[in-house]
Short mmCIF file of C-alpha atoms (C1' of nucleotides) in Angstrom, two decimals:
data_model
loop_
_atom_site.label_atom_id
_atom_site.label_comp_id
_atom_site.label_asym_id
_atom_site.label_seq_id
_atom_site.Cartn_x
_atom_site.Cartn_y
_atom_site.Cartn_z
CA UNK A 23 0.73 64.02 42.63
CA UNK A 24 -0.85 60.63 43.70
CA UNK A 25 1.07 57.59 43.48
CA UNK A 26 -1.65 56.26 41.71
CA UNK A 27 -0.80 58.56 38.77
CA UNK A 28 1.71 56.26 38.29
CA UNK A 29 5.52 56.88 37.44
CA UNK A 30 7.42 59.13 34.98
CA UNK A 31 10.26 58.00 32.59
CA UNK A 32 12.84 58.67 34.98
CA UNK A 33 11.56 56.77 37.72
CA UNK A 34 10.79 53.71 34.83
CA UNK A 35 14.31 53.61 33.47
CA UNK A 36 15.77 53.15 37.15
CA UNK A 37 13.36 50.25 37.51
CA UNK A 38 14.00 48.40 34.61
CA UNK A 39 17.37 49.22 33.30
CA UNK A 40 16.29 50.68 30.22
CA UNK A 41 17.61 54.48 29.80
CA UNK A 42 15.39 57.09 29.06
CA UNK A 43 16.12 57.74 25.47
CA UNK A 44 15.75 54.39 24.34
CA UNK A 45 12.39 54.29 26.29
CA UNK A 46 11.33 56.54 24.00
CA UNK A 47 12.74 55.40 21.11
CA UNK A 48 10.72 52.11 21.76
CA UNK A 49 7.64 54.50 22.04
CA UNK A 50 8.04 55.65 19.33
CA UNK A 51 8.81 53.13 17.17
CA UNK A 52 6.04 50.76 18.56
CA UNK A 53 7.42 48.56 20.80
CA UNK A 54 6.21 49.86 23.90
CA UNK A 55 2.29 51.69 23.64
CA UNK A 56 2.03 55.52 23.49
CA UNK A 57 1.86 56.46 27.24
CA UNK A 58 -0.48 58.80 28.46
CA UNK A 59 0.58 61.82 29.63
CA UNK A 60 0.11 64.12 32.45
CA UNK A 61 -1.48 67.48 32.66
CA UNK A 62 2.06 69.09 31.86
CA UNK A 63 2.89 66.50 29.31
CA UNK A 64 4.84 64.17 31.09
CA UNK A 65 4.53 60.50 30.25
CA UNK A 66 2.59 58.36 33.14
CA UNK A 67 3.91 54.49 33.63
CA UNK A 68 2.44 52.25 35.96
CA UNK A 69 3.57 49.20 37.33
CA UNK A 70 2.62 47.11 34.42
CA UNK A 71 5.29 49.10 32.39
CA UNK A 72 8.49 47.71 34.29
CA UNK A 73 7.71 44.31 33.75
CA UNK A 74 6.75 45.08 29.65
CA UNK A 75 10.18 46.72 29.71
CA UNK A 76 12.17 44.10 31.63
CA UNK A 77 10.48 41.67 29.12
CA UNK A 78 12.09 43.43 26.52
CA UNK A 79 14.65 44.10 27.69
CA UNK A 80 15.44 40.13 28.35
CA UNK A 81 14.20 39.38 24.97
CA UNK A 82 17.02 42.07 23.45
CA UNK A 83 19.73 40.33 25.99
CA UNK A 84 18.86 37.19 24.34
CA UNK A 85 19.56 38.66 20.82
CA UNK A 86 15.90 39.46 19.63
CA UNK A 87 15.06 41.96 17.19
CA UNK A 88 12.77 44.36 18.41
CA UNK A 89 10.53 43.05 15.37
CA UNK A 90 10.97 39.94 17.03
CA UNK A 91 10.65 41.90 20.19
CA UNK A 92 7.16 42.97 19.06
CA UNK A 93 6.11 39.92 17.68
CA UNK A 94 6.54 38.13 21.13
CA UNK A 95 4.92 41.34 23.42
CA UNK A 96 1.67 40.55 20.63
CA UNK A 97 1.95 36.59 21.34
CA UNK A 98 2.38 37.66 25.05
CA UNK A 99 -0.64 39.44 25.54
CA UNK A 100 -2.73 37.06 23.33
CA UNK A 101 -5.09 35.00 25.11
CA UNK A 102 -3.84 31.06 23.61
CA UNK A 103 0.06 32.11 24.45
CA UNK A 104 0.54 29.14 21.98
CA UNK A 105 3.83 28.32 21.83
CA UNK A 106 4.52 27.08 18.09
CA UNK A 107 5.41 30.66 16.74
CA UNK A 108 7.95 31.29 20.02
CA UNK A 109 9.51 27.72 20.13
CA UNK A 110 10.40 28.63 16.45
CA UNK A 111 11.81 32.01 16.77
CA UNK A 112 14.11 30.57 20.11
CA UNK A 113 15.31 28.12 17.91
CA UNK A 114 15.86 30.34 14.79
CA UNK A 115 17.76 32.51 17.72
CA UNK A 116 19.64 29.58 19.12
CA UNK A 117 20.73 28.77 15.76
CA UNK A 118 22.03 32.62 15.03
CA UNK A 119 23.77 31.52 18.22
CA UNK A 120 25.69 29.01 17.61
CA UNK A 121 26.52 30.07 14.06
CA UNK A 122 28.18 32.68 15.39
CA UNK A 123 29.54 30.79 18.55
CA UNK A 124 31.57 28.78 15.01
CA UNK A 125 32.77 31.70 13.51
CA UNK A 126 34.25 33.42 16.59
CA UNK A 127 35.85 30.66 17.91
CA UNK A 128 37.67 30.26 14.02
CA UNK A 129 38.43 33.83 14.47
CA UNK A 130 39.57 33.52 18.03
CA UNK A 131 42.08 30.21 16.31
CA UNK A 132 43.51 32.60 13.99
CA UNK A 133 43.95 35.80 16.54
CA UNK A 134 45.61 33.45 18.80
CA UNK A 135 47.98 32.23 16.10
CA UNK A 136 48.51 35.84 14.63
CA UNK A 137 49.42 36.97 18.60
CA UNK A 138 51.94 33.98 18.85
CA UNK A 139 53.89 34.05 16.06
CA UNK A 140 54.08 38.16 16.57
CA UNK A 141 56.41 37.26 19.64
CA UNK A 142 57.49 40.17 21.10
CA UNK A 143 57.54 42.46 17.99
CA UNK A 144 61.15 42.06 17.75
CA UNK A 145 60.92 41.10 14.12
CA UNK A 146 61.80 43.29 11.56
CA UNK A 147 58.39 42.42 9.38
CA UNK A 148 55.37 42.22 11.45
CA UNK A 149 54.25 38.66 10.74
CA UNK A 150 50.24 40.01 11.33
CA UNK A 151 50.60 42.00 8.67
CA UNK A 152 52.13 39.88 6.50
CA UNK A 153 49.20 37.09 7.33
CA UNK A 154 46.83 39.72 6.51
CA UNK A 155 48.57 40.64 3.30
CA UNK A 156 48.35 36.83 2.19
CA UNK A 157 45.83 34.45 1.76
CA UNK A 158 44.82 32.86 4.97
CA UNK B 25 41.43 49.39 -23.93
CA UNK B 26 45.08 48.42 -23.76
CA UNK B 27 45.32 45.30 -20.10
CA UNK B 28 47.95 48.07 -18.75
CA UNK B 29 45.33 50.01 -18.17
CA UNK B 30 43.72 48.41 -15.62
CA UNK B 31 40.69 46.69 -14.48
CA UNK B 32 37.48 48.07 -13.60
CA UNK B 33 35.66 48.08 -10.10
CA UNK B 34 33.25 45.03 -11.53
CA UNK B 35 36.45 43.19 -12.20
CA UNK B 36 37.86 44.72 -8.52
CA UNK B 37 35.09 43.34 -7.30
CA UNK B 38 35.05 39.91 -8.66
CA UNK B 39 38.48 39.69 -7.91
CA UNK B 40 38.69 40.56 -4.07
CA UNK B 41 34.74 39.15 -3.26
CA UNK B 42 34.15 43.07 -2.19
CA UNK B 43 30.95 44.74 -3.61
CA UNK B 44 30.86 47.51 -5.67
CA UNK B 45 29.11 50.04 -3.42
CA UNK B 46 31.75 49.04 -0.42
CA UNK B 47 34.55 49.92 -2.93
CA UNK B 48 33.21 52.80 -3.81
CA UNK B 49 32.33 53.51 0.16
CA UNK B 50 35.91 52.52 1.41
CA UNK B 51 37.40 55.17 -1.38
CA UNK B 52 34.87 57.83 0.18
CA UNK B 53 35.89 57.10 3.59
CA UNK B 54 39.78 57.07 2.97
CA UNK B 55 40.44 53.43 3.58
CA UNK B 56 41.33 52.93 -0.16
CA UNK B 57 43.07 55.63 -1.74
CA UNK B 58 41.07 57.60 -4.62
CA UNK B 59 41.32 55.59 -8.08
CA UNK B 60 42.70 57.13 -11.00
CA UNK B 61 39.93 57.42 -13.68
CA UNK B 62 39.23 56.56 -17.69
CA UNK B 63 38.74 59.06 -20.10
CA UNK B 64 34.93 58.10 -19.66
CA UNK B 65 35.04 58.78 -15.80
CA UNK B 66 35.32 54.91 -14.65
CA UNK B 67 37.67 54.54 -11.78
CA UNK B 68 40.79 52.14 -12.59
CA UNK B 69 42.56 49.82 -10.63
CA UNK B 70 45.98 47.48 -10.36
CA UNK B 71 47.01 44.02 -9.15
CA UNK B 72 47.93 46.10 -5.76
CA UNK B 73 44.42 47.42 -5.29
CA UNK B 74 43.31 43.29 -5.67
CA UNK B 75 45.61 42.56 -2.94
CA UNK B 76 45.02 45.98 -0.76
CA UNK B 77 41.13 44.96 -0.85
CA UNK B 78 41.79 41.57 -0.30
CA UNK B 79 43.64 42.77 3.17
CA UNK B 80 40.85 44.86 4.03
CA UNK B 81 38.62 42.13 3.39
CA UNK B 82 40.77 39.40 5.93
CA UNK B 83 41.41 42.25 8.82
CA UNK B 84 37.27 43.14 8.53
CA UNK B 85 36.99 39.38 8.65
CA UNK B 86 38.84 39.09 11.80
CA UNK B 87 36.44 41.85 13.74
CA UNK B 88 38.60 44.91 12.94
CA UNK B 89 36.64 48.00 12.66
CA UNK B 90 37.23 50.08 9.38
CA UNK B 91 39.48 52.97 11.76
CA UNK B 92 41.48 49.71 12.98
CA UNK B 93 42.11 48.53 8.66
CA UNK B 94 42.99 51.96 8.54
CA UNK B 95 45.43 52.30 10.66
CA UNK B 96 46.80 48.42 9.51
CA UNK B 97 47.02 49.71 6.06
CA UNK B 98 48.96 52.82 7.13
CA UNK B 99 51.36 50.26 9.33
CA UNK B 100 51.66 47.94 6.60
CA UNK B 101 52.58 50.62 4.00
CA UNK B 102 55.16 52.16 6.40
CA UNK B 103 59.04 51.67 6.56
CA UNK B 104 59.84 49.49 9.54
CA UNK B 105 56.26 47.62 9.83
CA UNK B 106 57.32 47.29 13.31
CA UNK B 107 54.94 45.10 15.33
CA UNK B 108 54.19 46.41 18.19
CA UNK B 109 51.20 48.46 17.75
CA UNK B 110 49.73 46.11 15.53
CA UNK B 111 50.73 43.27 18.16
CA UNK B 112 48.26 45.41 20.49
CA UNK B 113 45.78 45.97 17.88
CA UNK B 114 45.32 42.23 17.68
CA UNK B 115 45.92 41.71 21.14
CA UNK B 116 42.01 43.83 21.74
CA UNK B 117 40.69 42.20 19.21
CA UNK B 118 41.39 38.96 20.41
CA UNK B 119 40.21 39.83 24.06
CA UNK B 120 36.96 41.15 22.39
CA UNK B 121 36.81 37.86 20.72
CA UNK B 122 36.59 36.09 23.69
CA UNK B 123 34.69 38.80 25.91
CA UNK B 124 31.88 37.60 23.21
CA UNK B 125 32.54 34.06 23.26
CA UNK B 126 31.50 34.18 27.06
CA UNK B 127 28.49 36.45 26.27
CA UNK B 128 27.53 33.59 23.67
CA UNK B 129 27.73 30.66 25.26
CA UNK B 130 25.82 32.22 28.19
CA UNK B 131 23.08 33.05 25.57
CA UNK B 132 23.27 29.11 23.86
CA UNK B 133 22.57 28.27 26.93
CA UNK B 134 19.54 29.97 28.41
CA UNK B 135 18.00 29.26 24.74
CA UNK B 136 18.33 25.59 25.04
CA UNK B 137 16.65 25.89 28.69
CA UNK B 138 14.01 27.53 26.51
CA UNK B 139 13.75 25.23 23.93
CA UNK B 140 14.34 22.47 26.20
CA UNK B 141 11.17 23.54 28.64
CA UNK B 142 8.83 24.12 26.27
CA UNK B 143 8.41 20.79 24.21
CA UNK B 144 6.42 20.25 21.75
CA UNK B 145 4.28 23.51 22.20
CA UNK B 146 1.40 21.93 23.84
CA UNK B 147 1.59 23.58 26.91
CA UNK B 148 -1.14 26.02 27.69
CA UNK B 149 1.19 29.10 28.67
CA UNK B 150 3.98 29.18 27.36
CA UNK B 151 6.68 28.35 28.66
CA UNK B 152 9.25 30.89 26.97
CA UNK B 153 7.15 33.96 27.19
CA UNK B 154 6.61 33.03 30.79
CA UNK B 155 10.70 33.12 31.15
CA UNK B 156 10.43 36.21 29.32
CA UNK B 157 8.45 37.61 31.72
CA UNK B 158 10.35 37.10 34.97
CA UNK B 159 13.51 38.03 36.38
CA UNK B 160 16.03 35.38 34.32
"C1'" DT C 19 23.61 54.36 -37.96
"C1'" DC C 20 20.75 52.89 -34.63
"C1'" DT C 21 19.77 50.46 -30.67
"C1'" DA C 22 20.16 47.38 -27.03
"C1'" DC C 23 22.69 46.23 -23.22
"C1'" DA C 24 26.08 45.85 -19.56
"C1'" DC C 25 28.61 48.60 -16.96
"C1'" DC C 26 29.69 52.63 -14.43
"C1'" DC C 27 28.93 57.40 -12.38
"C1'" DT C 28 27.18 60.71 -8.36
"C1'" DG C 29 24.46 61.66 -4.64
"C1'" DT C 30 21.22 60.58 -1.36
"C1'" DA C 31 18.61 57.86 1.74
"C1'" DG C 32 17.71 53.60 4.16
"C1'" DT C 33 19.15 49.84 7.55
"C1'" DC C 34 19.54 48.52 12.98
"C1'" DA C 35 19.30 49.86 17.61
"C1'" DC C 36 20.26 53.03 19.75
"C1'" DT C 37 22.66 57.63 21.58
"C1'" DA C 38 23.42 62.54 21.85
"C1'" DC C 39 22.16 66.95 21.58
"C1'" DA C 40 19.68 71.69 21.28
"C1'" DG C 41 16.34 74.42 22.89
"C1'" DA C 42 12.30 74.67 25.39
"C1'" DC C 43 8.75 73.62 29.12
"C1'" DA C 44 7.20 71.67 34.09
"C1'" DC C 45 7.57 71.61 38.74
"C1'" DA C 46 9.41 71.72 43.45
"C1'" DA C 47 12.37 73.86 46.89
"C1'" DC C 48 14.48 77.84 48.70
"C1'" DG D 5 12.17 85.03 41.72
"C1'" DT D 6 15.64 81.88 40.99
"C1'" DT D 7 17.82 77.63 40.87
"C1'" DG D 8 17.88 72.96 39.78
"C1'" DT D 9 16.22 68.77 38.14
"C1'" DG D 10 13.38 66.43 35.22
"C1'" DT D 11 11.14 66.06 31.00
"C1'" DC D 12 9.57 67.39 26.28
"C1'" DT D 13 10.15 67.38 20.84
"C1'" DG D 14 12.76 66.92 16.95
"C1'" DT D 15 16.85 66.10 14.62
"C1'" DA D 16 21.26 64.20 13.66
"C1'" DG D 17 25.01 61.04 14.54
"C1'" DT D 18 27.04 56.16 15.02
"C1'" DG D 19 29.23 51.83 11.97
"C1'" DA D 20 29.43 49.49 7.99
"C1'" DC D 21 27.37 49.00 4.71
"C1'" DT D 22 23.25 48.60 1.05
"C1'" DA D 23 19.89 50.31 -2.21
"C1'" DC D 24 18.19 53.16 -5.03
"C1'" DA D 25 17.29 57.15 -8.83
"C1'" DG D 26 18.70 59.19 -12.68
"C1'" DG D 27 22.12 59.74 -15.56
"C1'" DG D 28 26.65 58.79 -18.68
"C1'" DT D 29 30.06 55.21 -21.23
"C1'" DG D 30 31.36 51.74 -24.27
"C1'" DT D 31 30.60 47.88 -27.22
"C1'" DA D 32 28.25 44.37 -30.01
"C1'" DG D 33 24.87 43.23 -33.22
"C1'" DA D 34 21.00 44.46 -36.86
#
DNA sequence: TCTACACCCTGTAGTCACTACAGACACAAC
DNA sequence: GTTGTGTCTGTAGTGACTACAGGGTGTAGA
């Protein structure tokens, strides 16, 4: 097999970090394009592939969803690469972001709190569960 | 319908800000016991059950998966309510809590590079696809 | 009495983003 | 010919819900 066949899914999940199921997955669910196959029905990759992947796979490390995901491949390959659409979807993200960056750190307050006043489990009613049987 | 009776799940779920098909999934599951029912079929509840949901509620609140409320409600219903399984079960949660406070403000940042780089989206390439696209 | 309506029932399927598996085929080395 | 690794398809499972469809219950008003 020529090298210029390209590589199979194996090969492209080392390269990219992506593991082989979910490869497929994406296939199949659009993200990535149907690959074409080999004569005994493996899928072919080429070069091209890793970076599409690693692109995704950035995008889903940033919190994307792979609608989003798709959305930006599309406004990737376009020809303007306009920015508008993207600036508004990182800053829709960014926003997810820090919501949650509010909520954990309320949640990380009260764990903290619920940890302390536990001691060393020495008491004979478990103060955690009696914050969590009482309004907070 | 004599009050001594009980209230309904609409009422349940007024009460404890818990909708009706996540009652009626927590019962299926086991995390709330099986409700007594009407004559007519309609499942019946107590004060308790307000308060039992309401728990539920506060420990899925804090980041504790449904086996975890489990478990809490079993520790909480028990004799001694000792603390020192619970002590550990809040002990992971909170070092989960801050595992993803890391991951988050890792992620705030590279999305305010983002934003930050790309303006007022009158760049010809993009600027955030192009990040996309290469190692980060 | 009839009817409208809110409420509730069961059971199933959909969501998201994978992950795991069964059972079969492809291909290279020994 | 056999072994071993890699790959294929298709389906089902995960967690924690959520959303129906298609029916029954109970009550208030005309």
């Amino acid at each position: 097999m020529a090298s210029s066949a390209g590589i199979r899914i194996g090969a492209l999940s080392r390269q990219s970090g992506v593991n082989i199921e979910t490869i497929r997955y994406y296939e199949r669910i659009g993200v990535l394009p149907k690959a074409p196959r080999s004569s005994g029905g493996y899928r072919l990759y080429r070069h091209g592939d890793v970076a599409r992947l690693a692109f995704v796979r950035r995008a889903r490390g940033l919190g994307f969803s792979l609608d989003d995901v798709r959305e930006l491949l599309t406004l990737a390959d376009g020809k303007s690469r306009s920015c508008q659409r993207v600036y508004n979807m990182a800053g829709g993200r960014l926003a997810d972001v820090r919501a949650r960056l509010v909520d954990l750190r309320r949640l990380e307050g009260v764990l903290v709190d619920m940890v302390a006043t536990c001691a060393e489990g020495t008491l004979p009613v478990c103060p955690i569960l009696d914050a969590l049987g009482h309004a907070a």
